mmCIF file of C-alpha atoms in Angstrom:
data_model
loop_
_atom_site.group_PDB
_atom_site.id
_atom_site.type_symbol
_atom_site.label_atom_id
_atom_site.label_comp_id
_atom_site.label_asym_id
_atom_site.label_seq_id
_atom_site.Cartn_x
_atom_site.Cartn_y
_atom_site.Cartn_z
ATOM 1 C CA MET A 172 -47.242 -79.002 111.970
ATOM 2 C CA PRO A 173 -48.245 -75.936 109.595
ATOM 3 C CA LYS A 174 -51.125 -74.051 110.701
ATOM 4 C CA VAL A 175 -53.881 -73.950 107.921
ATOM 5 C CA HIS A 176 -55.231 -70.966 107.167
ATOM 6 C CA THR A 177 -58.792 -70.155 105.623
ATOM 7 C CA VAL A 178 -60.043 -69.116 102.382
ATOM 8 C CA GLU A 179 -61.764 -66.120 103.861
ATOM 9 C CA GLU A 180 -58.350 -65.496 105.429
ATOM 10 C CA GLN A 181 -56.828 -65.385 101.826
ATOM 11 C CA GLU A 182 -59.378 -63.447 100.613
ATOM 12 C CA ARG A 183 -58.885 -60.751 103.345
ATOM 13 C CA PHE A 184 -55.341 -60.613 102.399
ATOM 14 C CA ILE A 185 -55.855 -59.841 98.795
ATOM 15 C CA GLU A 186 -58.283 -57.214 99.264
ATOM 16 C CA LEU A 187 -56.026 -55.494 102.498
ATOM 17 C CA ARG A 188 -52.857 -56.018 100.062
ATOM 18 C CA ALA A 189 -54.940 -54.421 97.047
ATOM 19 C CA LYS A 190 -55.614 -51.677 99.214
ATOM 20 C CA GLY A 191 -52.220 -50.637 99.914
ATOM 21 C CA LYS A 192 -51.417 -52.117 103.636
ATOM 22 C CA THR A 193 -48.253 -53.122 104.310
ATOM 23 C CA LEU A 194 -47.176 -57.106 105.106
ATOM 24 C CA ASN A 195 -46.720 -56.112 108.662
ATOM 25 C CA GLU A 196 -49.652 -54.040 108.955
ATOM 26 C CA ILE A 197 -51.665 -57.121 107.669
ATOM 27 C CA GLY A 198 -49.505 -59.609 109.686
ATOM 28 C CA GLU A 199 -50.978 -57.818 112.611
ATOM 29 C CA GLU A 200 -54.418 -57.676 111.726
ATOM 30 C CA LEU A 201 -54.772 -61.167 110.910
ATOM 31 C CA GLY A 202 -52.285 -63.119 112.968
ATOM 32 C CA ILE A 203 -50.348 -64.304 110.021
ATOM 33 C CA SER A 204 -46.547 -64.690 109.816
ATOM 34 C CA ARG A 205 -44.462 -62.568 107.490
ATOM 35 C CA GLN A 206 -43.407 -65.696 105.577
ATOM 36 C CA THR A 207 -46.495 -66.895 104.890
ATOM 37 C CA LEU A 208 -47.715 -63.403 103.462
ATOM 38 C CA SER A 209 -44.853 -63.129 101.480
ATOM 39 C CA LYS A 210 -45.274 -66.558 99.776
ATOM 40 C CA TRP A 211 -49.227 -65.445 99.787
ATOM 41 C CA CYS A 212 -47.395 -62.140 97.542
ATOM 42 C CA GLN A 213 -46.418 -64.495 94.706
ATOM 43 C CA GLU A 214 -49.520 -66.717 95.131
ATOM 44 C CA PHE A 215 -51.771 -64.129 94.428
ATOM 45 C CA GLU A 216 -50.027 -61.698 92.502
ATOM 46 C CA CYS A 217 -52.320 -61.335 89.413
ATOM 47 C CA GLU A 218 -55.906 -61.088 92.387
ATOM 48 C CA ILE A 219 -53.660 -58.468 94.210
ATOM 49 C CA ILE A 220 -53.008 -56.638 90.922
ATOM 50 C CA ASN A 221 -56.562 -56.405 89.744
ATOM 51 C CA GLY A 222 -57.899 -55.914 93.289
ATOM 52 C CA ARG A 223 -55.497 -52.616 93.046
ATOM 53 C CA ALA A 224 -56.714 -51.472 89.649
ATOM 54 C CA LEU A 225 -60.731 -52.087 90.916
ATOM 55 C CA GLU A 226 -59.475 -50.131 94.572
ATOM 56 C CA ILE A 227 -57.800 -47.200 92.372
ATOM 57 C CA GLU A 228 -61.066 -47.171 90.013
ATOM 58 C CA SER A 229 -63.396 -46.869 93.212
ATOM 59 C CA LEU A 230 -61.181 -43.891 94.472
ATOM 60 C CA GLN A 231 -61.533 -42.126 90.986
ATOM 61 C CA SER A 232 -65.507 -42.691 90.799
ATOM 62 C CA LYS A 233 -65.569 -41.319 94.093
ATOM 63 C CA TYR A 234 -62.925 -38.255 94.312
ATOM 64 C CA TYR A 235 -61.944 -37.753 91.217
ATOM 65 C CA VAL A 236 -63.383 -36.845 88.042
ATOM 66 C CA THR A 237 -63.242 -40.556 86.042
ATOM 67 C CA HIS A 238 -60.442 -41.195 82.911
ATOM 68 C CA ALA A 239 -63.156 -41.027 80.492
ATOM 69 C CA GLN A 240 -64.499 -38.116 82.081
ATOM 70 C CA GLN A 241 -61.277 -36.243 81.699
ATOM 71 C CA ILE A 242 -61.172 -37.540 77.562
ATOM 72 C CA MET A 243 -64.479 -36.518 77.054
ATOM 73 C CA GLU A 244 -63.946 -32.710 78.370
ATOM 74 C CA ILE A 245 -60.624 -32.227 77.054
ATOM 75 C CA GLY A 246 -61.955 -33.351 73.741
ATOM 76 C CA GLU A 247 -65.308 -30.922 73.938
ATOM 77 C CA GLN A 248 -62.438 -28.175 74.558
ATOM 78 C CA LEU A 249 -60.727 -29.377 71.625
ATOM 79 C CA LEU A 250 -63.779 -29.552 69.238
ATOM 80 C CA ALA A 251 -64.574 -25.765 70.277
ATOM 81 C CA VAL A 252 -61.204 -24.764 69.774
ATOM 82 C CA LYS A 253 -61.455 -26.248 66.149
ATOM 83 C CA GLU A 254 -64.451 -24.425 65.730
ATOM 84 C CA ALA A 255 -62.874 -21.022 66.783
ATOM 85 C CA LEU A 256 -59.768 -21.525 64.749
ATOM 86 C CA LYS A 257 -62.028 -22.034 61.542
ATOM 87 C CA GLU A 258 -63.815 -18.380 62.256
ATOM 88 C CA ARG A 259 -60.279 -17.176 62.350
ATOM 89 C CA ASP A 260 -57.863 -15.567 60.251
ATOM 90 C CA LEU A 261 -54.274 -17.221 61.100
ATOM 91 C CA ALA A 262 -52.179 -14.328 59.156
ATOM 92 C CA GLU A 263 -53.630 -11.542 60.966
ATOM 93 C CA ASP A 264 -54.722 -12.045 64.634
ATOM 94 C CA MET A 265 -51.991 -12.795 67.404
ATOM 95 C CA SER A 266 -54.698 -14.312 69.597
ATOM 96 C CA THR A 267 -54.809 -17.211 67.310
ATOM 97 C CA LYS A 268 -51.674 -18.236 67.789
ATOM 98 C CA GLU A 269 -52.470 -18.273 71.250
ATOM 99 C CA LEU A 270 -55.545 -20.264 70.065
ATOM 100 C CA VAL A 271 -53.135 -22.857 68.180
ATOM 101 C CA GLU A 272 -50.995 -23.735 71.014
ATOM 102 C CA TYR A 273 -53.521 -24.182 73.686
ATOM 103 C CA HIS A 274 -55.337 -26.492 70.602
ATOM 104 C CA LEU A 275 -52.119 -28.167 70.785
ATOM 105 C CA LYS A 276 -51.527 -28.515 74.142
ATOM 106 C CA LEU A 277 -54.881 -30.136 74.738
ATOM 107 C CA LEU A 278 -53.808 -32.699 72.087
ATOM 108 C CA ASN A 279 -50.876 -33.240 74.056
ATOM 109 C CA GLN A 280 -52.962 -33.764 77.361
ATOM 110 C CA LEU A 281 -55.255 -36.471 75.375
ATOM 111 C CA LYS A 282 -52.108 -37.965 74.404
ATOM 112 C CA THR A 283 -50.784 -38.750 78.097
ATOM 113 C CA LEU A 284 -54.232 -39.483 78.625
ATOM 114 C CA GLU A 285 -53.987 -42.831 76.491
ATOM 115 C CA ARG A 286 -53.902 -45.698 77.932
ATOM 116 C CA LYS A 287 -53.630 -49.845 76.311
ATOM 117 C CA PRO A 288 -55.910 -52.010 78.377
ATOM 118 C CA ALA A 289 -54.064 -54.671 80.536
ATOM 119 C CA ILE A 290 -56.054 -57.998 82.471
ATOM 120 C CA ARG A 291 -53.851 -60.553 83.802
ATOM 121 C CA ILE A 292 -54.961 -64.215 83.694
ATOM 122 C CA LYS A 293 -53.044 -67.078 85.397
ATOM 123 C CA VAL A 294 -51.573 -69.652 82.847
ATOM 124 C CA ASP A 295 -50.727 -73.062 83.716
ATOM 125 C CA SER A 296 -47.456 -72.874 81.626
ATOM 126 C CA ASP A 297 -46.900 -76.867 81.135
ATOM 127 C CA GLU A 298 -50.383 -76.635 79.376
ATOM 128 C CA TYR A 299 -49.516 -73.625 77.649
ATOM 129 C CA LEU A 300 -46.873 -74.776 76.215
ATOM 130 C CA MET A 301 -48.305 -78.295 75.168
ATOM 131 C CA LYS A 302 -51.047 -76.585 73.460
ATOM 132 C CA GLN A 303 -48.911 -74.614 71.509
ATOM 133 C CA VAL A 304 -46.901 -77.285 70.395
ATOM 134 C CA GLY A 305 -50.234 -79.458 69.883
ATOM 135 C CA GLU A 306 -51.454 -76.437 67.591
ATOM 136 C CA MET A 307 -48.383 -76.243 65.942
ATOM 137 C CA TYR A 308 -47.889 -79.939 64.503
ATOM 138 C CA SER A 309 -51.683 -80.012 63.508
ATOM 139 C CA THR A 310 -51.531 -77.430 61.443
ATOM 140 C CA THR A 311 -48.459 -78.390 59.765
ATOM 141 C CA SER A 312 -48.706 -80.229 56.542
ATOM 142 C CA ILE A 313 -46.120 -81.531 54.062
ATOM 143 C CA ASP A 314 -46.637 -81.974 50.854
ATOM 144 C CA ILE A 315 -45.252 -84.828 48.610
#
């Protein structure tokens, strides 16, 4: 008879996996077979991904300048460069060329920091399809 695992074991698995532990490390710590852990990887994929995102966010706020702080700092530098450029004569001043290049570099840095938010959710595919089909038929009207 297969061993029944507790919710606490599953939650601990998700936590450890989100922190980057290998299945072997988790198996040794929890005393759970690799086969079960592999199954849980698929079953709890969304929870693990979301846990990793939270773990990364926590580490970044603790050790690094956050993404938002980086954008703010570069934005402030960009505004300062724009103000300085307004006071320059672009046709005569060689350092203006350097300032323009710096301005472009800052814009490029902001572009590399751009992210699209992503959230994953689990959806029962049968329920989702039935809902879509139902909406399709309920919104279709025929004029006779």
